[in-house]
Tab-separated table of N, CA and C and ligand atoms in Angstrom:
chain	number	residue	atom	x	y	z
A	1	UNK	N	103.722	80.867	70.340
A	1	UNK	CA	104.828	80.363	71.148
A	1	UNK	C	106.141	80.443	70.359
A	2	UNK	N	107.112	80.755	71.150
A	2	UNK	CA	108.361	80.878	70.392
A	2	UNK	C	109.205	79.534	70.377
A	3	UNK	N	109.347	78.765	71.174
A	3	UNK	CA	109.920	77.608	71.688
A	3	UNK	C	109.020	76.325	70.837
A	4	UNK	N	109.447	75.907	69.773
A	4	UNK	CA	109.160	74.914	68.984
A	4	UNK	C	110.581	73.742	68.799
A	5	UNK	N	109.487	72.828	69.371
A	5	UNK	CA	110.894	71.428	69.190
A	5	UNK	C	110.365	70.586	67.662
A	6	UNK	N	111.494	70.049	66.963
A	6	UNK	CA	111.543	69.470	65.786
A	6	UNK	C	110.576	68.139	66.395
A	7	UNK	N	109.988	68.157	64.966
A	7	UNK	CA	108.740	67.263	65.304
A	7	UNK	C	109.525	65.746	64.758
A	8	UNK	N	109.038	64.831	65.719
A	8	UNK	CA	110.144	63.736	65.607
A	8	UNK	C	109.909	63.123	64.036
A	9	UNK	N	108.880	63.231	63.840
A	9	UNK	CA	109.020	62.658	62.024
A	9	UNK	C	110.618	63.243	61.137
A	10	UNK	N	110.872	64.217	61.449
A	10	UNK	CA	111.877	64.511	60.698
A	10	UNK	C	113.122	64.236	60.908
A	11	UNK	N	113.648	63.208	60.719
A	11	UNK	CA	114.566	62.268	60.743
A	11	UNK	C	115.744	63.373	59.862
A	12	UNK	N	116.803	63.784	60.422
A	12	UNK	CA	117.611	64.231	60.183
A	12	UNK	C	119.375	63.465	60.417
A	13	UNK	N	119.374	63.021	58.816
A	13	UNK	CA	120.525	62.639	58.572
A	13	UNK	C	122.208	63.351	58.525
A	14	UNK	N	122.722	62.991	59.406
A	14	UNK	CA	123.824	64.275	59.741
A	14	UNK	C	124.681	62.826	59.109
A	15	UNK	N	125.744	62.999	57.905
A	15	UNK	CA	126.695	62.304	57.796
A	15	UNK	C	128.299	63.071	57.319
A	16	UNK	N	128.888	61.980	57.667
A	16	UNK	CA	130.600	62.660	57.948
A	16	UNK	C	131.364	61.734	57.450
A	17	UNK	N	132.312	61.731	56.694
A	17	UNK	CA	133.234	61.405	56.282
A	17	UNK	C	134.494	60.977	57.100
A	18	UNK	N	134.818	59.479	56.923
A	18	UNK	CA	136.078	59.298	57.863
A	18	UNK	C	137.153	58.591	57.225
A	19	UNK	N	138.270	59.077	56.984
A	19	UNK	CA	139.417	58.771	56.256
A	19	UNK	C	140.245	57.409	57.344
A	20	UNK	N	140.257	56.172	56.085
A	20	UNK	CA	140.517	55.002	56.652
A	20	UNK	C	141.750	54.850	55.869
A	21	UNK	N	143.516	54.963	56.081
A	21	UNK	CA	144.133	54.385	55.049
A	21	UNK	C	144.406	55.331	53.737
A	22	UNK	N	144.149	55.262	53.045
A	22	UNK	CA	144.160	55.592	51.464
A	22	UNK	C	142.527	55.648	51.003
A	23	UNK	N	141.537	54.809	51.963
A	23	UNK	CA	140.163	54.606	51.880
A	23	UNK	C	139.270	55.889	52.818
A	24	UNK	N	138.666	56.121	52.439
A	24	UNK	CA	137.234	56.924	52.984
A	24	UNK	C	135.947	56.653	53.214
A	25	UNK	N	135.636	56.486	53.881
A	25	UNK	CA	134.433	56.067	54.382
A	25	UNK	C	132.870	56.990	54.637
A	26	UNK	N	132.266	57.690	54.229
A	26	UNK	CA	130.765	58.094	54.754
A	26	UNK	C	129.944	57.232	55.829
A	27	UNK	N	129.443	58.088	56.550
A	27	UNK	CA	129.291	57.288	58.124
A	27	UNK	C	127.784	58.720	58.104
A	28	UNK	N	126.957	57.869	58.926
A	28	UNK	CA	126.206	58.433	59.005
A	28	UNK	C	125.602	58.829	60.714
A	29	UNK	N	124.855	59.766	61.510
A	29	UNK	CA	124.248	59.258	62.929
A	29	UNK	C	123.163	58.545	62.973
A	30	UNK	N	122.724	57.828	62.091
A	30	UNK	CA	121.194	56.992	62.199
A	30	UNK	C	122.209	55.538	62.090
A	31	UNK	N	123.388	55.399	61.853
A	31	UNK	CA	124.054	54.151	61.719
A	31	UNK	C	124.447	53.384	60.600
A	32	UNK	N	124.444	54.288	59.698
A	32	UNK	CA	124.498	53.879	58.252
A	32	UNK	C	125.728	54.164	57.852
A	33	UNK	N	126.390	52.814	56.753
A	33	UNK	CA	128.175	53.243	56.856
A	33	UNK	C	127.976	53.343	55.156
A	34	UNK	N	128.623	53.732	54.469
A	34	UNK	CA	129.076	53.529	52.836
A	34	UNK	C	129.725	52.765	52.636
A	35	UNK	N	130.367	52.284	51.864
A	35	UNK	CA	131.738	51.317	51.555
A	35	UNK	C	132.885	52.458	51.183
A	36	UNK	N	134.133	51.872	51.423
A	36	UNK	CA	135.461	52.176	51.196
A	36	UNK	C	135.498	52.901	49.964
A	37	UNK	N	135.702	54.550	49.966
A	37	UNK	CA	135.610	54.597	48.356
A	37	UNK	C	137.769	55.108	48.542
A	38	UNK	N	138.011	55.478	46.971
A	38	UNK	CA	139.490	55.878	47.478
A	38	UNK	C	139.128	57.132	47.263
A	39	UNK	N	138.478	57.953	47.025
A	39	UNK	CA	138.492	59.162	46.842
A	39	UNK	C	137.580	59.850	48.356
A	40	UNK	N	138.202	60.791	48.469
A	40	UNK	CA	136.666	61.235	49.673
A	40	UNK	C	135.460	61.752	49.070
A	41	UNK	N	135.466	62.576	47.761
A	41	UNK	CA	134.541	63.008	46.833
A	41	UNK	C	133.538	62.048	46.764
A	42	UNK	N	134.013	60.778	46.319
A	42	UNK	CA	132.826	59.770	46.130
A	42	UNK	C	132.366	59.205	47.657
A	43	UNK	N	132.723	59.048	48.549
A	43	UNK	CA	132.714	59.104	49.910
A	43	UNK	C	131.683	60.249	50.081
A	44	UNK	N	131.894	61.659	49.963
A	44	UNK	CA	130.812	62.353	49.946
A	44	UNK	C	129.229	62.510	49.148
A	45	UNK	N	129.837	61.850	47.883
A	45	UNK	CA	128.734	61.275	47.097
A	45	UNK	C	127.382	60.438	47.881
A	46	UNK	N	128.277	59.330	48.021
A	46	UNK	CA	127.591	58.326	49.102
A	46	UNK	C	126.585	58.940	50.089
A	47	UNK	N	127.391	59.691	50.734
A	47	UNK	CA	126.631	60.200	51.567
A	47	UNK	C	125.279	61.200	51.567
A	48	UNK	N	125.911	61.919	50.540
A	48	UNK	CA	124.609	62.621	49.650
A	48	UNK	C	123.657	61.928	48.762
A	49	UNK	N	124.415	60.794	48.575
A	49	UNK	CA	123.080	60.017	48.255
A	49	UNK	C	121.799	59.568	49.351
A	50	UNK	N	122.719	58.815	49.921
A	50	UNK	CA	122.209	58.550	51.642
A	50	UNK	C	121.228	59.334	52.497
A	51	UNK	N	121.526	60.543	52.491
A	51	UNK	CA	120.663	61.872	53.281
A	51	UNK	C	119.521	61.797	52.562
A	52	UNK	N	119.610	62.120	50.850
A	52	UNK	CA	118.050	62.543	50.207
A	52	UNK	C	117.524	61.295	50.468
A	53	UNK	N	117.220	59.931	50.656
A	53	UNK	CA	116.964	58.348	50.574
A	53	UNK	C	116.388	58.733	52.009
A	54	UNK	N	114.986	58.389	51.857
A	54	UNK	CA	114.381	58.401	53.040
A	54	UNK	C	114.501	56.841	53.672
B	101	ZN	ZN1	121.337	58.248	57.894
């Protein structure tokens, strides 16, 4: 069969970065926020931490 749907175990963390202020934020779609970093780098950090963290 060619038509294969993602098998729901695999929880796929899509996160995005949202500039608050002078602050940045990592935001995730499962509902998961980071804290305020001032850099977006560490903001992206966060978030890459976040994704591998089952
Ligand atoms: Zn997540």
């Amino acid at each position: 069969m060619l038509h294969q749907d993602p098998p729901a175990e695999a929880r796929h963390h899509h996160t995005t970065t949202t500039d608050r202020g002078s602050f940045c934020t990592a935001r995730c779609t499962c509902g998961w926020s980071g804290p305020a970093r001032r850099s977006r780098e560490r903001a992206r950090t966060d978030a890459e931490l976040h994704g591998s963290t089952p």
